[in-house]
């Protein structure tokens, strides 16, 4: 291990220091502060706290659920989005409400300012401008003791959370010839810290990601584009805004305004330009060898891998209310800037487009996440936690989820408390962290609903019900928030009670049933029975019968889904109980897997490398068979009996 060599005196001491102030860093800092820890968040520029480095949107499939889980755990991503959203859409509507996915378009500047304001509401949290150059390490104890900045400032702490995003040895590529050291356009990369982490002995790899060009909206011919307006007039990610009565349509208490996005397409002309210049792309010209995100490909990838596609969809997304700049979603590229402009001007509606910023690809360091415990603490160095793209993930929401876990557990580590591990059956955040530390990554990791075994019962609408009680037990809520939590749970319980005990008359129900192409009822029927029908809303039924007007709409949505999918949920919850029981079968860090000859050689290798904390985690390690698990149980029980026998002698 390498310790910091400096004569600098300690400027200040904190319980937890967070390095980086992006989506992972800000959530880590807030989580630690809510636990009662004194926290410093150190970033190279205070003005970029909460910066949306790529697209100006929050949420999406699986991701929207993570935002609500972060919010249920006291995080700020949902709250900031509600203060900055310009447009809202609920994805997957055609697939039924159990898999609906909220997504909000944001004002980039408002979002950044909201994040900083929300951070500064915590009295025990300080923001510090500086570039962290190295960790201060106690080599004898094998743990981190603080950080030192390039400016010579030194801060002590019992735990450090590193959330450096794409900044560790980041290198920006625009074409094959333009290479710029940087973690983001206009911002320097972090080299000293990256070198120290490698010297510590951590396994480091490289990934790449990219961003599209931006254009001046005043140069766009919108008459040639398809307009996409907000689907829903008002939606809150955060439960902290909960009102005793449903919000009125058009209320602008939080959401500043609604603005449209625009849809166009890259056609044959643009495809031909890219094909002719593919050798000048940083990725296809050999300047980049790192792997990028499969599910967010560059436009060069689209042209090469889908040559028969007639056209590729492009979304023009507003950057904010105070600017005409538009984000060209779907055109991520590392082509030279001159070629990017030529491609842009081949797109219908963009023939006269002025490019305000060129797109680019960026390579950066990440550390194999199997080097972490499920608390996101680095196994090789006590008190050091990683969160975000440093763990090989991609996406604002994935970073935020990790930030909450790392910040929460860093604070608990300082206090000598057991870590909090979210199970796969409880949350998408639990799925994310378990996938990272158990399976590792071979490409930038992105969450999908298909990654969860419990996607019907782990939904965006019930995140607070799943995680709110845990957050309250951990002391993450204020008194006002606990009161709001009680009201929300009370509304859900009241809605289910009314639905199961009160009936609706035919005259009230049949107009709704007719609109849903459902058979009419001939006599009064309990709300629950009618609400189980397809395309029939419990909210509409209650409104028609003038029942439950005081109940919040979000609570009614959760109650409705519990009624509609009760059988499916029950089966999933049985499976979740089985997984939980496996999770209670603990495996301590000293288990000598190499000695267990009843296990296959591959299993012994994988188990010794990952060192799972529970049988449930062991079961998810690739290469560990069901037979190996049964034999592992026998070996562990045999080992425990021997320990008891020795203690009795």
XYZ file of N, CA and C in Angstrom, residues 442-586:
435
model
N -18.282 -7.039 -17.782
C -17.396 -7.094 -18.944
C -17.777 -6.042 -19.976
N -18.759 -5.210 -19.621
C -19.165 -4.046 -20.398
C -19.836 -3.090 -19.420
N -19.939 -1.800 -19.752
C -20.597 -0.875 -18.821
C -21.984 -1.384 -18.437
N -22.207 -1.530 -17.141
C -23.424 -2.163 -16.616
C -24.585 -1.183 -16.622
N -25.715 -1.667 -17.117
C -26.939 -0.870 -17.123
C -28.078 -1.740 -16.597
N -28.951 -1.151 -15.796
C -30.078 -1.887 -15.240
C -31.197 -2.059 -16.263
N -31.828 -3.231 -16.229
C -33.041 -3.518 -16.981
C -33.993 -4.275 -16.061
N -35.282 -4.224 -16.383
C -36.229 -4.986 -15.573
C -35.915 -6.484 -15.630
N -35.362 -6.949 -16.742
C -35.071 -8.379 -16.893
C -33.986 -8.859 -15.942
N -33.224 -7.954 -15.350
C -32.177 -8.369 -14.411
C -32.764 -8.763 -13.051
N -34.011 -8.384 -12.805
C -34.630 -8.662 -11.508
C -35.549 -9.873 -11.586
N -35.439 -10.755 -10.600
C -36.328 -11.907 -10.497
C -37.681 -11.515 -9.922
N -37.793 -10.295 -9.420
C -38.992 -9.878 -8.681
C -39.575 -8.591 -9.246
N -39.590 -8.462 -10.568
C -39.956 -7.175 -11.164
C -41.440 -6.841 -11.047
N -42.302 -7.806 -10.726
C -43.704 -7.471 -10.510
C -43.944 -6.863 -9.136
N -43.232 -7.385 -8.140
C -43.428 -6.875 -6.776
C -42.456 -5.752 -6.431
N -41.395 -5.593 -7.230
C -40.448 -4.486 -7.024
C -40.717 -3.465 -8.131
N -41.625 -2.530 -7.849
C -42.127 -1.610 -8.864
C -41.829 -0.164 -8.489
N -42.044 0.724 -9.456
C -41.777 2.139 -9.190
C -42.800 2.729 -8.216
N -44.022 2.231 -8.228
C -45.061 2.845 -7.399
C -44.958 2.461 -5.928
N -44.317 1.302 -5.620
C -44.306 0.845 -4.223
C -42.931 0.922 -3.575
N -42.035 1.751 -4.142
C -40.681 1.871 -3.586
C -40.713 2.314 -2.126
N -41.602 3.227 -1.809
C -41.679 3.724 -0.434
C -42.178 2.634 0.507
N -43.134 1.853 0.082
C -43.634 0.750 0.904
C -42.537 -0.288 1.128
N -41.706 -0.530 0.124
C -40.636 -1.528 0.237
C -39.487 -1.068 1.126
N -39.142 0.220 1.025
C -37.910 0.688 1.660
C -38.118 1.755 2.735
N -39.312 2.317 2.813
C -39.545 3.404 3.758
C -39.361 3.003 5.212
N -39.877 1.844 5.581
C -39.755 1.402 6.975
C -38.297 1.177 7.349
N -37.528 0.588 6.419
C -36.095 0.387 6.669
C -35.399 1.722 6.861
N -35.674 2.679 5.968
C -35.050 3.996 6.081
C -35.395 4.648 7.407
N -36.641 4.501 7.838
C -37.063 5.078 9.107
C -36.331 4.427 10.275
N -36.185 3.105 10.223
C -35.452 2.383 11.276
C -33.995 2.836 11.353
N -33.424 3.166 10.201
C -32.023 3.592 10.149
C -31.843 5.057 10.546
N -32.948 5.753 10.808
C -32.867 7.149 11.230
C -32.629 8.118 10.096
N -33.053 7.760 8.864
C -32.776 8.605 7.707
C -33.812 9.701 7.498
N -34.913 9.678 8.254
C -35.986 10.640 8.041
C -36.058 11.674 9.157
N -36.511 12.847 8.781
C -36.827 13.882 9.771
C -38.213 13.594 10.351
N -38.587 14.338 11.382
C -39.904 14.153 11.997
C -41.016 14.446 10.989
N -40.843 15.489 10.181
C -41.852 15.817 9.176
C -41.978 14.698 8.144
N -40.850 14.142 7.754
C -40.875 13.062 6.768
C -41.534 11.808 7.332
N -41.313 11.536 8.600
C -41.979 10.380 9.211
C -43.496 10.573 9.220
N -43.929 11.798 9.438
C -45.362 12.088 9.417
C -45.932 11.879 8.012
N -45.183 12.319 6.996
C -45.615 12.125 5.607
C -45.678 10.636 5.287
N -44.675 9.895 5.731
C -44.642 8.444 5.512
C -45.883 7.789 6.109
N -46.237 8.178 7.309
C -47.412 7.618 7.959
C -48.683 7.912 7.181
N -48.795 9.146 6.656
C -49.982 9.500 5.867
C -50.059 8.669 4.589
N -48.900 8.498 3.940
C -48.881 7.730 2.690
C -49.301 6.286 2.951
N -48.720 5.651 3.946
C -49.085 4.273 4.261
C -50.547 4.186 4.694
N -50.995 5.183 5.428
C -52.387 5.203 5.852
C -53.339 5.277 4.674
N -52.987 6.077 3.660
C -53.828 6.182 2.464
C -53.880 4.864 1.698
N -52.717 4.195 1.577
C -52.698 2.904 0.883
C -53.579 1.892 1.604
N -53.441 1.817 2.910
C -54.238 0.869 3.698
C -55.728 1.199 3.605
N -56.047 2.488 3.651
C -57.445 2.903 3.571
C -58.040 2.561 2.208
N -57.246 2.746 1.149
C -57.727 2.435 -0.200
C -58.040 0.948 -0.345
N -57.167 0.107 0.159
C -57.414 -1.337 0.088
C -58.619 -1.730 0.943
N -58.742 -1.094 2.097
C -59.865 -1.415 2.975
C -61.186 -1.029 2.317
N -61.256 0.159 1.729
C -62.463 0.584 1.032
C -62.780 -0.336 -0.147
N -61.739 -0.666 -0.917
C -61.941 -1.502 -2.107
C -62.491 -2.878 -1.746
N -62.071 -3.412 -0.619
C -62.471 -4.768 -0.229
C -63.774 -4.826 0.560
N -64.268 -3.679 1.014
C -65.462 -3.704 1.878
C -66.640 -2.901 1.342
N -66.411 -1.972 0.426
C -67.473 -1.090 -0.074
C -67.807 -1.475 -1.519
N -69.062 -1.333 -1.877
C -69.520 -1.715 -3.220
C -69.831 -0.491 -4.073
N -69.778 -0.698 -5.381
C -70.130 0.336 -6.348
C -71.376 -0.112 -7.102
N -72.280 0.834 -7.370
C -73.533 0.521 -8.037
C -73.337 0.482 -9.558
N -74.214 -0.265 -10.262
C -74.097 -0.340 -11.730
C -74.099 1.027 -12.408
N -74.951 1.932 -11.959
C -75.026 3.251 -12.606
C -73.711 4.012 -12.498
N -72.949 3.742 -11.447
C -71.660 4.412 -11.251
C -70.539 3.722 -12.027
N -70.587 2.397 -12.077
C -69.483 1.633 -12.658
C -69.592 1.443 -14.158
N -70.807 1.267 -14.677
C -70.958 0.829 -16.068
C -70.429 1.804 -17.118
N -70.536 3.134 -16.938
C -69.902 4.025 -17.927
C -68.387 3.808 -18.030
N -67.748 3.528 -16.904
C -66.308 3.268 -16.903
C -66.015 1.931 -17.569
N -66.851 0.928 -17.286
C -66.655 -0.396 -17.872
C -66.889 -0.370 -19.376
N -67.868 0.395 -19.810
C -68.130 0.510 -21.248
C -66.937 1.121 -21.972
N -66.338 2.150 -21.368
C -65.174 2.796 -21.972
C -63.985 1.843 -22.035
N -63.921 0.887 -21.098
C -62.821 -0.083 -21.066
C -63.152 -1.347 -21.851
N -64.274 -1.339 -22.582
C -64.727 -2.524 -23.329
C -64.867 -3.738 -22.418
N -65.423 -3.505 -21.238
C -65.621 -4.563 -20.259
C -67.116 -4.735 -20.002
N -67.534 -5.945 -19.686
C -68.954 -6.253 -19.480
C -69.520 -5.446 -18.315
N -70.762 -4.965 -18.432
C -71.367 -4.192 -17.344
C -71.722 -5.084 -16.158
N -71.890 -4.464 -15.010
C -72.350 -5.199 -13.832
C -73.852 -4.991 -13.689
N -74.539 -5.960 -13.119
C -75.997 -5.891 -13.005
C -76.456 -5.546 -11.602
N -75.555 -5.640 -10.629
C -75.902 -5.294 -9.251
C -74.660 -4.727 -8.572
N -74.810 -4.207 -7.394
C -73.675 -3.609 -6.686
C -72.587 -4.656 -6.440
N -71.350 -4.269 -6.720
C -70.191 -5.164 -6.592
C -69.081 -4.421 -5.857
N -68.336 -5.132 -5.076
C -67.228 -4.489 -4.360
C -66.226 -3.896 -5.347
N -65.682 -2.759 -4.942
C -64.709 -2.068 -5.791
C -63.566 -2.986 -6.212
N -63.079 -3.801 -5.294
C -61.926 -4.659 -5.571
C -62.197 -5.579 -6.750
N -63.402 -6.125 -6.810
C -63.740 -7.059 -7.886
C -63.734 -6.367 -9.240
N -64.278 -5.157 -9.288
C -64.326 -4.416 -10.553
C -62.931 -3.919 -10.942
N -62.163 -3.466 -9.959
C -60.829 -2.897 -10.239
C -59.850 -3.940 -10.754
N -60.151 -5.233 -10.542
C -59.256 -6.287 -11.044
C -59.374 -6.451 -12.558
N -60.385 -5.868 -13.150
C -60.554 -5.984 -14.596
C -59.505 -5.158 -15.342
N -59.202 -5.609 -16.547
C -58.195 -4.933 -17.362
C -58.682 -3.546 -17.785
N -57.768 -2.579 -17.732
C -58.016 -1.196 -18.167
C -59.039 -0.451 -17.315
N -59.325 -0.957 -16.124
C -60.247 -0.297 -15.216
C -59.457 0.277 -14.045
N -59.609 1.569 -13.807
C -58.828 2.269 -12.793
C -59.593 2.373 -11.476
N -58.938 2.035 -10.380
C -59.539 2.191 -9.062
C -59.810 3.663 -8.778
N -58.919 4.535 -9.218
C -59.102 5.979 -9.037
C -60.400 6.435 -9.698
N -60.654 5.984 -10.933
C -61.865 6.372 -11.653
C -63.115 5.816 -10.971
N -63.028 4.584 -10.481
C -64.171 3.982 -9.792
C -64.508 4.750 -8.519
N -63.480 5.064 -7.743
C -63.707 5.830 -6.517
C -64.307 7.200 -6.832
N -63.792 7.836 -7.881
C -64.282 9.162 -8.247
C -65.747 9.103 -8.673
N -66.094 8.053 -9.426
C -67.474 7.913 -9.900
C -68.446 7.710 -8.745
N -67.983 7.040 -7.690
C -68.845 6.760 -6.535
C -68.657 7.772 -5.417
N -67.823 8.771 -5.667
C -67.521 9.790 -4.652
C -67.020 9.151 -3.352
N -66.042 8.248 -3.524
C -65.433 7.535 -2.394
C -63.932 7.828 -2.374
N -63.378 8.019 -1.203
C -61.930 8.159 -1.059
C -61.342 9.401 -1.686
N -62.116 10.486 -1.749
C -61.616 11.712 -2.381
C -60.411 12.282 -1.652
N -60.262 11.960 -0.376
C -59.162 12.497 0.427
C -57.864 11.717 0.242
N -57.924 10.593 -0.469
C -56.746 9.735 -0.621
C -55.878 10.203 -1.784
N -54.569 10.119 -1.601
C -53.633 10.570 -2.627
C -53.624 9.588 -3.797
N -53.501 10.127 -5.008
C -53.580 9.279 -6.202
C -52.470 8.233 -6.237
N -51.264 8.587 -5.809
C -50.173 7.611 -5.807
C -50.504 6.407 -4.936
N -51.167 6.666 -3.805
C -51.553 5.563 -2.920
C -52.600 4.685 -3.595
N -53.486 5.282 -4.379
C -54.512 4.512 -5.084
C -53.897 3.637 -6.181
N -52.860 4.138 -6.833
C -52.187 3.338 -7.871
C -51.597 2.077 -7.256
N -50.903 2.239 -6.131
C -50.311 1.082 -5.462
C -51.394 0.095 -5.024
N -52.484 0.614 -4.455
C -53.580 -0.262 -4.017
C -54.183 -1.006 -5.205
N -54.344 -0.315 -6.319
C -54.919 -0.945 -7.509
C -54.050 -2.095 -8.014
N -52.750 -1.877 -8.062
C -51.862 -2.927 -8.546
C -51.850 -4.125 -7.609
N -51.925 -3.865 -6.321
C -51.976 -4.970 -5.365
C -53.226 -5.818 -5.591
N -54.316 -5.186 -6.000
C -55.550 -5.919 -6.284
C -55.459 -6.679 -7.606
N -54.973 -6.011 -8.645
C -54.950 -6.612 -9.980
C -54.009 -7.806 -10.079
N -52.869 -7.725 -9.418
C -51.828 -8.730 -9.603
C -51.560 -9.539 -8.333
N -52.554 -9.662 -7.475
C -52.364 -10.300 -6.173
C -51.756 -11.696 -6.291
N -52.260 -12.515 -7.223
C -51.750 -13.882 -7.368
C -50.299 -13.920 -7.783
N -49.933 -13.081 -8.765
C -48.542 -13.023 -9.221
C -47.621 -12.546 -8.095
N -48.088 -11.515 -7.372
C -47.270 -10.971 -6.293
C -47.027 -12.017 -5.213
N -48.049 -12.807 -4.924
C -47.915 -13.813 -3.871
C -46.855 -14.841 -4.238
N -46.830 -15.255 -5.506
C -45.809 -16.223 -5.938
C -44.412 -15.620 -5.851
N -44.282 -14.366 -6.274
C -42.975 -13.715 -6.193
C -42.532 -13.565 -4.741
N -43.451 -13.240 -3.872
C -43.086 -13.049 -2.463
C -42.695 -14.363 -1.808
N -43.276 -15.479 -2.262
C -42.832 -16.789 -1.772
C -41.385 -17.033 -2.188
N -41.062 -16.711 -3.448
C -39.687 -16.867 -3.926
C -38.743 -15.936 -3.164
N -39.220 -14.730 -2.880
C -38.400 -13.771 -2.132
C -38.108 -14.293 -0.729
N -39.092 -14.949 -0.111
C -38.883 -15.510 1.231
C -37.822 -16.596 1.208
N -37.835 -17.419 0.156
C -36.819 -18.466 0.027
C -35.430 -17.853 -0.125
N -35.345 -16.795 -0.948
C -34.057 -16.129 -1.131
C -33.585 -15.499 0.173
N -34.530 -14.940 0.920
C -34.172 -14.317 2.189
C -33.619 -15.346 3.163
N -34.209 -16.543 3.177
C -33.712 -17.605 4.062
C -32.292 -18.009 3.673
N -32.036 -18.089 2.356
C -30.672 -18.386 1.903
C -29.721 -17.266 2.311
N -30.239 -16.038 2.292
C -29.411 -14.903 2.681
C -29.065 -14.910 4.149
N -29.852 -15.629 4.946
C -29.578 -15.714 6.383
C -28.543 -16.789 6.710
N -28.171 -17.589 5.708
C -27.112 -18.588 5.890
C -25.777 -17.885 5.627
N -25.142 -17.436 6.679
C -23.939 -16.593 6.554
C -22.693 -17.402 6.216
